[in-house]
Amino acid sequence: MAVRVGVLGATGAVGQRLIQLLEPHPEFEIAALTASESSAGKTYEQAAKWRVNSPIPDDIAEMTVTATEPDAVPDDVDLLFSSLPSSVGAEVEPPFCEDGYVVSSNSSNSRMADDVPLIIPEVNADHLDLLEVQRDERGWDGALVKNPNCSTITFVPTLAALAEFGLETVHVATLQAVSGAGYDGVTSMEIIDNAIPYIGSEEDKLETESRKLLGEFDGASLSQDGVEVAASCNRIPTIDGHLENVWVETEEELTVEDAKTAMTEYPSIGLRSSPDQFIHVFDDPDRPQPRMDRTIGDGMAIAAGGLRDSTFGLQYNCLAHNTIRGAAGASVLNGELLLENGYL
Ligand SMILES: NC(=O)c1ccc[n+]([C@@H]2O[C@H](COP(=O)([O-])OP(=O)(O)OC[C@H]3O[C@@H](n4cnc5c(N)ncnc54)[C@H](OP(=O)(O)O)[C@@H]3O)[C@@H](O)[C@H]2O)c1
């Protein structure tokens, strides 16, 4: 029987992607949709300005959107996918967990908390058992699991693939799509014919989340990886797909061929939404490109290319679909991991 799920922040950019991925999902059944007070009480079709590239599923269009509070969500819903602004997530996610709901969240609040697993299933699925610590400490029947920031998800899998060579320093510069800012995030007058070399708090997220993701969980606590990461983030006028330029210095010698092999052979994980080939490495130096390559592996794969030796170690470019692999698909994958590990 399918697990009954809800979407918190269902009308936004990530919420719409969540509906697109969850509606046909055989393990999950959408049973609740929430948003702000201004959407509550409306049908989903009335509340959401639908912008993804497939029609609103008929049964979803007719559902009533509720306020984002535990009393408004049926008790038989077990799993909530959260795509709320982080200030709202910080306020409402803990009461949902206290009430027994398991929350798989995109929002940045609590990502770096010691007892909150921050997960990319192909990279650190073992960190999920931090939930035992979380439940002990917080006394929750429910649980809170986070996926990382969309630009963190784009480059950390490539670092995980290279970790065997001993990661020392990483520099990363991002070229991020406008959908990453949400539907009301960047106006056309700001971004057309332009690039914005500032995304609030984004550099810090790449620098800190990457160390947590690559860290080790010993069954009681999590220690962060010692790699030094420096990031610079830019918004550019693409719709979807974050492209990133990465420089990696390692303790052991790392040739371009070694790196290609390590990335290509880095394993996927047998969850329903994980791609067969997790990291797709291009030989063509001008790939990956957002418009051409963001849907590889149904938007769930990481693309890499342009590998070469540089003054600062190995240099390459990588790309991921920010609202699928970087957000909605990441939460759904974490939901599948929770289900596989008996947390639902
Ligand atoms: N876009 C991405 O690529 C991406 C990637 C990774 C993580 N994220 C994170 O995911 C979250 C959602 O991002 P988004 O791009 O989908 O944002 P968005 O398009 O602005 O959508 C925000 C959603 O939250 C709801 N909401 C706003 N204020 C609320 C309140 N006070 N109470 C309850 N619901 C409220 C909105 O409902 P109304 O329609 O009723 O206002 C809408 O459903 C953010 O934390 C973002 O940082 C986004």
GROMACS .gro file of C-alpha atoms and ligand atoms in nm:
model
  392
    1MET     CA    1   0.000   0.000   0.000
    2ALA     CA    2   0.128   0.348  -0.086
    3VAL     CA    3   0.245   0.577   0.195
    4ARG     CA    4   0.016   0.881   0.232
    5VAL     CA    5   0.220   1.199   0.191
    6GLY     CA    6   0.171   1.575   0.202
    7VAL     CA    7   0.351   1.870   0.045
    8LEU     CA    8   0.418   2.179   0.260
    9GLY     CA    9   0.459   2.485   0.037
   10ALA     CA   10   0.289   2.298  -0.247
   11THR     CA   11   0.219   2.603  -0.465
   12GLY     CA   12   0.583   2.720  -0.510
   13ALA     CA   13   0.855   2.632  -0.763
   14VAL     CA   14   0.977   2.328  -0.568
   15GLY     CA   15   0.627   2.234  -0.449
   16GLN     CA   16   0.509   2.206  -0.812
   17ARG     CA   17   0.805   1.984  -0.900
   18LEU     CA   18   0.725   1.771  -0.596
   19ILE     CA   19   0.370   1.722  -0.722
   20GLN     CA   20   0.500   1.637  -1.069
   21LEU     CA   21   0.728   1.367  -0.923
   22LEU     CA   22   0.495   1.235  -0.651
   23GLU     CA   23   0.170   1.208  -0.846
   24PRO     CA   24   0.283   0.909  -1.059
   25HIS     CA   25   0.503   0.763  -0.779
   26PRO     CA   26   0.392   0.408  -0.692
   27GLU     CA   27   0.515   0.421  -0.329
   28PHE     CA   28   0.358   0.756  -0.236
   29GLU     CA   29   0.004   0.895  -0.253
   30ILE     CA   30  -0.053   1.271  -0.222
   31ALA     CA   31  -0.310   1.330   0.052
   32ALA     CA   32  -0.241   1.688   0.171
   33LEU     CA   33  -0.128   2.016   0.014
   34THR     CA   34  -0.046   2.321   0.224
   35ALA     CA   35   0.069   2.677   0.155
   36SER     CA   36   0.033   3.025   0.308
   37GLU     CA   37  -0.285   3.172   0.456
   38SER     CA   38  -0.354   3.349   0.125
   39SER     CA   39  -0.378   3.011  -0.056
   40ALA     CA   40  -0.558   2.817   0.220
   41GLY     CA   41  -0.917   2.725   0.134
   42LYS     CA   42  -0.866   2.752  -0.243
   43THR     CA   43  -0.847   2.458  -0.480
   44TYR     CA   44  -0.491   2.381  -0.586
   45GLU     CA   45  -0.568   2.503  -0.937
   46GLN     CA   46  -0.687   2.839  -0.802
   47ALA     CA   47  -0.397   2.877  -0.557
   48ALA     CA   48  -0.100   2.775  -0.771
   49LYS     CA   49   0.029   2.956  -1.077
   50TRP     CA   50   0.131   2.625  -1.239
   51ARG     CA   51   0.453   2.660  -1.438
   52VAL     CA   52   0.608   2.315  -1.481
   53ASN     CA   53   0.616   2.141  -1.818
   54SER     CA   54   0.320   1.905  -1.778
   55PRO     CA   55  -0.047   1.978  -1.694
   56ILE     CA   56  -0.166   1.984  -1.330
   57PRO     CA   57  -0.287   1.629  -1.258
   58ASP     CA   58  -0.673   1.637  -1.249
   59ASP     CA   59  -0.708   1.496  -0.897
   60ILE     CA   60  -0.451   1.748  -0.764
   61ALA     CA   61  -0.618   2.046  -0.935
   62GLU     CA   62  -0.938   1.981  -0.736
   63MET     CA   63  -0.772   1.928  -0.395
   64THR     CA   64  -0.818   2.199  -0.133
   65VAL     CA   65  -0.501   2.371  -0.014
   66THR     CA   66  -0.485   2.403   0.366
   67ALA     CA   67  -0.288   2.621   0.606
   68THR     CA   68   0.058   2.489   0.700
   69GLU     CA   69  -0.012   2.359   1.051
   70PRO     CA   70  -0.033   2.009   1.200
   71ASP     CA   71  -0.408   2.030   1.273
   72ALA     CA   72  -0.479   2.091   0.904
   73VAL     CA   73  -0.304   1.771   0.788
   74PRO     CA   74  -0.485   1.434   0.824
   75ASP     CA   75  -0.341   1.203   1.091
   76ASP     CA   76  -0.301   0.915   0.845
   77VAL     CA   77  -0.043   1.113   0.647
   78ASP     CA   78   0.300   0.975   0.744
   79LEU     CA   79   0.548   1.171   0.536
   80LEU     CA   80   0.562   1.542   0.456
   81PHE     CA   81   0.778   1.693   0.183
   82SER     CA   82   0.861   2.049   0.286
   83SER     CA   83   0.941   2.325   0.036
   84LEU     CA   84   0.876   2.629   0.251
   85PRO     CA   85   1.082   2.950   0.281
   86SER     CA   86   1.343   2.870   0.546
   87SER     CA   87   1.206   3.122   0.798
   88VAL     CA   88   0.868   2.946   0.775
   89GLY     CA   89   1.028   2.599   0.783
   90ALA     CA   90   1.213   2.690   1.104
   91GLU     CA   91   0.883   2.776   1.269
   92VAL     CA   92   0.655   2.500   1.145
   93GLU     CA   93   0.869   2.191   1.079
   94PRO     CA   94   0.944   2.111   1.449
   95PRO     CA   95   0.573   2.108   1.552
   96PHE     CA   96   0.498   1.868   1.265
   97CYS     CA   97   0.780   1.637   1.384
   98GLU     CA   98   0.653   1.661   1.742
   99ASP     CA   99   0.311   1.556   1.617
  100GLY     CA  100   0.459   1.238   1.469
  101TYR     CA  101   0.509   1.337   1.104
  102VAL     CA  102   0.833   1.249   0.926
  103VAL     CA  103   0.947   1.556   0.731
  104SER     CA  104   1.178   1.543   0.428
  105SER     CA  105   1.273   1.905   0.378
  106ASN     CA  106   1.436   2.133   0.121
  107SER     CA  107   1.447   2.442   0.338
  108SER     CA  108   1.783   2.557   0.471
  109ASN     CA  109   1.677   2.587   0.839
  110SER     CA  110   1.839   2.321   1.065
  111ARG     CA  111   2.052   2.174   0.783
  112MET     CA  112   2.364   2.217   0.996
  113ALA     CA  113   2.208   2.108   1.329
  114ASP     CA  114   2.413   1.831   1.495
  115ASP     CA  115   2.119   1.590   1.515
  116VAL     CA  116   1.963   1.654   1.173
  117PRO     CA  117   2.075   1.424   0.890
  118LEU     CA  118   2.166   1.615   0.574
  119ILE     CA  119   2.151   1.352   0.304
  120ILE     CA  120   2.241   1.280  -0.057
  121PRO     CA  121   2.154   0.906  -0.059
  122GLU     CA  122   2.430   0.810  -0.305
  123VAL     CA  123   2.688   0.993  -0.089
  124ASN     CA  124   2.601   0.947   0.280
  125ALA     CA  125   2.293   0.725   0.326
  126ASP     CA  126   2.452   0.595   0.651
  127HIS     CA  127   2.398   0.938   0.813
  128LEU     CA  128   2.022   0.864   0.819
  129ASP     CA  129   2.061   0.676   1.147
  130LEU     CA  130   2.137   1.011   1.311
  131LEU     CA  131   1.757   1.009   1.340
  132GLU     CA  132   1.788   0.775   1.639
  133VAL     CA  133   1.995   1.044   1.815
  134GLN     CA  134   1.746   1.312   1.705
  135ARG     CA  135   1.448   1.118   1.843
  136ASP     CA  136   1.628   1.052   2.174
  137GLU     CA  137   1.730   1.415   2.215
  138ARG     CA  138   1.411   1.582   2.100
  139GLY     CA  139   1.157   1.324   2.212
  140TRP     CA  140   0.990   1.334   1.870
  141ASP     CA  141   0.778   1.051   1.730
  142GLY     CA  142   0.833   1.207   1.391
  143ALA     CA  143   1.167   1.301   1.235
  144LEU     CA  144   1.337   1.575   1.031
  145VAL     CA  145   1.565   1.498   0.736
  146LYS     CA  146   1.715   1.761   0.507
  147ASN     CA  147   1.851   1.764   0.157
  148PRO     CA  148   2.129   2.013   0.085
  149ASN     CA  149   2.116   2.338  -0.106
  150CYS     CA  150   2.076   2.290  -0.483
  151SER     CA  151   2.426   2.416  -0.562
  152THR     CA  152   2.580   2.195  -0.290
  153ILE     CA  153   2.413   1.888  -0.441
  154THR     CA  154   2.564   1.972  -0.779
  155PHE     CA  155   2.932   1.945  -0.682
  156VAL     CA  156   2.949   1.726  -0.368
  157PRO     CA  157   2.889   1.396  -0.556
  158THR     CA  158   3.196   1.467  -0.770
  159LEU     CA  159   3.399   1.532  -0.453
  160ALA     CA  160   3.270   1.208  -0.300
  161ALA     CA  161   3.395   1.027  -0.610
  162LEU     CA  162   3.741   1.187  -0.568
  163ALA     CA  163   3.760   1.143  -0.188
  164GLU     CA  164   3.980   0.833  -0.217
  165PHE     CA  165   4.261   1.064  -0.337
  166GLY     CA  166   4.242   1.271  -0.014
  167LEU     CA  167   4.059   1.601  -0.063
  168GLU     CA  168   4.260   1.903   0.054
  169THR     CA  169   4.115   2.220  -0.094
  170VAL     CA  170   3.821   2.288  -0.323
  171HIS     CA  171   3.733   2.611  -0.503
  172VAL     CA  172   3.394   2.635  -0.670
  173ALA     CA  173   3.228   2.911  -0.875
  174THR     CA  174   2.859   2.870  -0.957
  175LEU     CA  175   2.643   2.985  -1.249
  176GLN     CA  176   2.295   2.936  -1.106
  177ALA     CA  177   1.961   2.931  -1.285
  178VAL     CA  178   1.680   3.172  -1.197
  179SER     CA  179   1.439   2.897  -1.082
  180GLY     CA  180   1.673   2.846  -0.785
  181ALA     CA  181   1.545   3.176  -0.643
  182GLY     CA  182   1.179   3.061  -0.648
  183TYR     CA  183   0.906   3.206  -0.868
  184ASP     CA  184   0.918   3.553  -0.720
  185GLY     CA  185   1.292   3.554  -0.660
  186VAL     CA  186   1.452   3.749  -0.946
  187THR     CA  187   1.264   3.986  -1.177
  188SER     CA  188   1.313   3.981  -1.556
  189MET     CA  189   1.447   4.339  -1.540
  190GLU     CA  190   1.719   4.224  -1.303
  191ILE     CA  191   1.836   3.915  -1.488
  192ILE     CA  192   1.784   3.950  -1.866
  193ASP     CA  193   2.110   4.060  -2.033
  194ASN     CA  194   2.282   4.032  -1.696
  195ALA     CA  195   2.461   3.821  -1.435
  196ILE     CA  196   2.432   3.886  -1.060
  197PRO     CA  197   2.750   3.804  -0.864
  198TYR     CA  198   2.568   3.770  -0.533
  199ILE     CA  199   2.321   3.517  -0.390
  200GLY     CA  200   2.256   3.585  -0.021
  201SER     CA  201   2.418   3.327   0.217
  202GLU     CA  202   2.480   3.085  -0.072
  203GLU     CA  203   2.861   3.068  -0.044
  204ASP     CA  204   2.837   2.975   0.321
  205LYS     CA  205   2.595   2.691   0.239
  206LEU     CA  206   2.831   2.534  -0.014
  207GLU     CA  207   3.128   2.569   0.220
  208THR     CA  208   2.963   2.420   0.530
  209GLU     CA  209   2.711   2.169   0.392
  210SER     CA  210   2.978   1.998   0.181
  211ARG     CA  211   3.190   1.925   0.491
  212LYS     CA  212   2.890   1.782   0.676
  213LEU     CA  213   2.790   1.562   0.380
  214LEU     CA  214   3.143   1.424   0.345
  215GLY     CA  215   3.181   1.375   0.722
  216GLU     CA  216   3.168   1.052   0.919
  217PHE     CA  217   2.889   0.923   1.142
  218ASP     CA  218   3.009   0.684   1.416
  219GLY     CA  219   2.663   0.583   1.535
  220ALA     CA  220   2.648   0.857   1.801
  221SER     CA  221   2.773   1.178   1.642
  222LEU     CA  222   2.882   1.323   1.314
  223SER     CA  223   3.230   1.466   1.250
  224GLN     CA  224   3.274   1.702   0.958
  225ASP     CA  225   3.526   1.638   0.683
  226GLY     CA  226   3.843   1.849   0.697
  227VAL     CA  227   3.841   1.959   0.331
  228GLU     CA  228   3.864   2.336   0.287
  229VAL     CA  229   3.598   2.469   0.050
  230ALA     CA  230   3.578   2.824  -0.091
  231ALA     CA  231   3.279   2.921  -0.305
  232SER     CA  232   3.165   3.214  -0.519
  233CYS     CA  233   2.804   3.219  -0.639
  234ASN     CA  234   2.647   3.389  -0.940
  235ARG     CA  235   2.293   3.406  -1.080
  236ILE     CA  236   2.271   3.387  -1.461
  237PRO     CA  237   1.975   3.399  -1.702
  238THR     CA  238   1.915   3.026  -1.748
  239ILE     CA  239   1.580   2.882  -1.635
  240ASP     CA  240   1.690   2.548  -1.483
  241GLY     CA  241   2.026   2.378  -1.420
  242HIS     CA  242   2.314   2.501  -1.205
  243LEU     CA  243   2.655   2.487  -1.376
  244GLU     CA  244   2.966   2.498  -1.155
  245ASN     CA  245   3.342   2.539  -1.215
  246VAL     CA  246   3.543   2.335  -0.965
  247TRP     CA  247   3.913   2.319  -0.874
  248VAL     CA  248   4.024   2.031  -0.648
  249GLU     CA  249   4.365   1.977  -0.484
  250THR     CA  250   4.430   1.633  -0.338
  251GLU     CA  251   4.691   1.473  -0.112
  252GLU     CA  252   4.764   1.197  -0.364
  253GLU     CA  253   4.843   1.250  -0.728
  254LEU     CA  254   4.522   1.272  -0.930
  255THR     CA  255   4.537   1.249  -1.308
  256VAL     CA  256   4.254   1.347  -1.541
  257GLU     CA  257   4.208   0.981  -1.634
  258ASP     CA  258   4.193   0.877  -1.266
  259ALA     CA  259   3.929   1.142  -1.203
  260LYS     CA  260   3.719   1.040  -1.505
  261THR     CA  261   3.727   0.678  -1.395
  262ALA     CA  262   3.645   0.759  -1.032
  263MET     CA  263   3.346   0.974  -1.132
  264THR     CA  264   3.215   0.733  -1.396
  265GLU     CA  265   3.244   0.434  -1.164
  266TYR     CA  266   3.101   0.609  -0.859
  267PRO     CA  267   2.799   0.393  -0.772
  268SER     CA  268   2.435   0.491  -0.778
  269ILE     CA  269   2.198   0.349  -0.518
  270GLY     CA  270   1.909   0.115  -0.587
  271LEU     CA  271   1.628   0.355  -0.496
  272ARG     CA  272   1.340   0.411  -0.740
  273SER     CA  273   1.436   0.772  -0.824
  274SER     CA  274   1.814   0.732  -0.834
  275PRO     CA  275   1.960   0.726  -1.186
  276ASP     CA  276   2.135   0.414  -1.319
  277GLN     CA  277   2.445   0.620  -1.398
  278PHE     CA  278   2.487   0.871  -1.115
  279ILE     CA  279   2.772   1.084  -1.256
  280HIS     CA  280   2.781   1.120  -1.633
  281VAL     CA  281   3.125   1.235  -1.756
  282PHE     CA  282   3.154   1.410  -2.093
  283ASP     CA  283   3.469   1.395  -2.305
  284ASP     CA  284   3.363   1.702  -2.508
  285PRO     CA  285   3.528   2.002  -2.338
  286ASP     CA  286   3.222   2.227  -2.390
  287ARG     CA  287   2.980   2.002  -2.199
  288PRO     CA  288   2.784   1.984  -1.974
  289GLN     CA  289   2.561   2.278  -2.066
  290PRO     CA  290   2.238   2.366  -1.879
  291ARG     CA  291   1.993   2.361  -2.171
  292MET     CA  292   2.133   2.042  -2.323
  293ASP     CA  293   2.226   1.833  -2.022
  294ARG     CA  294   2.004   1.921  -1.724
  295THR     CA  295   1.760   1.634  -1.790
  296ILE     CA  296   2.016   1.352  -1.800
  297GLY     CA  297   1.885   1.064  -1.586
  298ASP     CA  298   1.541   1.233  -1.576
  299GLY     CA  299   1.705   1.531  -1.407
  300MET     CA  300   1.847   1.314  -1.125
  301ALA     CA  301   2.202   1.261  -1.256
  302ILE     CA  302   2.508   1.481  -1.210
  303ALA     CA  303   2.693   1.577  -1.530
  304ALA     CA  304   3.065   1.656  -1.536
  305GLY     CA  305   3.310   1.751  -1.808
  306GLY     CA  306   3.601   1.967  -1.915
  307LEU     CA  307   3.840   1.776  -1.687
  308ARG     CA  308   4.196   1.911  -1.710
  309ASP     CA  309   4.507   1.978  -1.504
  310SER     CA  310   4.536   2.335  -1.377
  311THR     CA  311   4.759   2.549  -1.155
  312PHE     CA  312   4.523   2.467  -0.867
  313GLY     CA  313   4.491   2.091  -0.921
  314LEU     CA  314   4.220   1.917  -1.119
  315GLN     CA  315   3.972   2.152  -1.283
  316TYR     CA  316   3.629   2.050  -1.418
  317ASN     CA  317   3.273   2.168  -1.463
  318CYS     CA  318   2.960   2.000  -1.327
  319LEU     CA  319   2.587   2.047  -1.365
  320ALA     CA  320   2.261   1.935  -1.201
  321HIS     CA  321   1.895   2.020  -1.248
  322ASN     CA  322   1.838   2.248  -0.951
  323THR     CA  323   1.464   2.198  -0.895
  324ILE     CA  324   1.479   1.820  -0.958
  325ARG     CA  325   1.813   1.675  -0.837
  326GLY     CA  326   1.876   1.991  -0.635
  327ALA     CA  327   1.538   2.012  -0.463
  328ALA     CA  328   1.216   1.815  -0.526
  329GLY     CA  329   1.385   1.500  -0.658
  330ALA     CA  330   1.635   1.513  -0.371
  331SER     CA  331   1.351   1.520  -0.115
  332VAL     CA  332   1.166   1.238  -0.289
  333LEU     CA  333   1.484   1.029  -0.293
  334ASN     CA  334   1.527   1.095   0.080
  335GLY     CA  335   1.163   0.985   0.124
  336GLU     CA  336   1.244   0.659  -0.055
  337LEU     CA  337   1.549   0.613   0.169
  338LEU     CA  338   1.335   0.670   0.481
  339LEU     CA  339   1.088   0.410   0.355
  340GLU     CA  340   1.360   0.157   0.273
  341ASN     CA  341   1.513   0.202   0.618
  342GLY     CA  342   1.188   0.151   0.808
  343TYR     CA  343   1.136   0.508   0.927
  344LEU     CA  344   0.782   0.517   0.775
  345LIG     N1  345   1.407   2.658  -0.621
  345LIG     C1  346   1.511   2.577  -0.599
  345LIG     O1  347   1.583   2.535  -0.694
  345LIG     C2  348   1.545   2.531  -0.461
  345LIG     C3  349   1.646   2.439  -0.448
  345LIG     C4  350   1.678   2.390  -0.320
  345LIG     C5  351   1.609   2.437  -0.211
  345LIG     N2  352   1.510   2.532  -0.226
  345LIG     C6  353   1.441   2.576  -0.105
  345LIG     O2  354   1.306   2.525  -0.108
  345LIG     C7  355   1.219   2.618  -0.045
  345LIG     C8  356   1.107   2.656  -0.143
  345LIG     O3  357   1.163   2.723  -0.253
  345LIG     P1  358   1.076   2.766  -0.379
  345LIG     O4  359   1.175   2.805  -0.481
  345LIG     O5  360   0.974   2.664  -0.412
  345LIG     O6  361   0.997   2.896  -0.320
  345LIG     P2  362   0.863   2.965  -0.371
  345LIG     O7  363   0.843   2.940  -0.516
  345LIG     O8  364   0.869   3.105  -0.323
  345LIG     O9  365   0.745   2.886  -0.288
  345LIG     C9  366   0.727   2.903  -0.149
  345LIG    C10  367   0.611   2.816  -0.098
  345LIG    O10  368   0.596   2.836   0.041
  345LIG    C11  369   0.464   2.886   0.071
  345LIG     N3  370   0.470   2.984   0.178
  345LIG    C12  371   0.526   3.108   0.175
  345LIG     N4  372   0.509   3.171   0.294
  345LIG    C13  373   0.441   3.085   0.373
  345LIG    C14  374   0.391   3.091   0.506
  345LIG     N5  375   0.410   3.201   0.585
  345LIG     N6  376   0.325   2.985   0.557
  345LIG    C15  377   0.305   2.874   0.481
  345LIG     N7  378   0.348   2.863   0.352
  345LIG    C16  379   0.416   2.966   0.300
  345LIG    C17  380   0.416   2.948  -0.058
  345LIG    O11  381   0.273   2.950  -0.057
  345LIG     P3  382   0.186   3.067  -0.131
  345LIG    O12  383   0.181   3.031  -0.277
  345LIG    O13  384   0.054   3.056  -0.064
  345LIG    O14  385   0.257   3.197  -0.104
  345LIG    C18  386   0.475   2.849  -0.160
  345LIG    O15  387   0.395   2.734  -0.165
  345LIG    C19  388   1.304   2.737  -0.001
  345LIG    O16  389   1.342   2.720   0.133
  345LIG    C20  390   1.425   2.728  -0.093
  345LIG    O17  391   1.539   2.788  -0.038
  345LIG    C21  392   1.476   2.578  -0.348
   0.00000   0.00000   0.00000
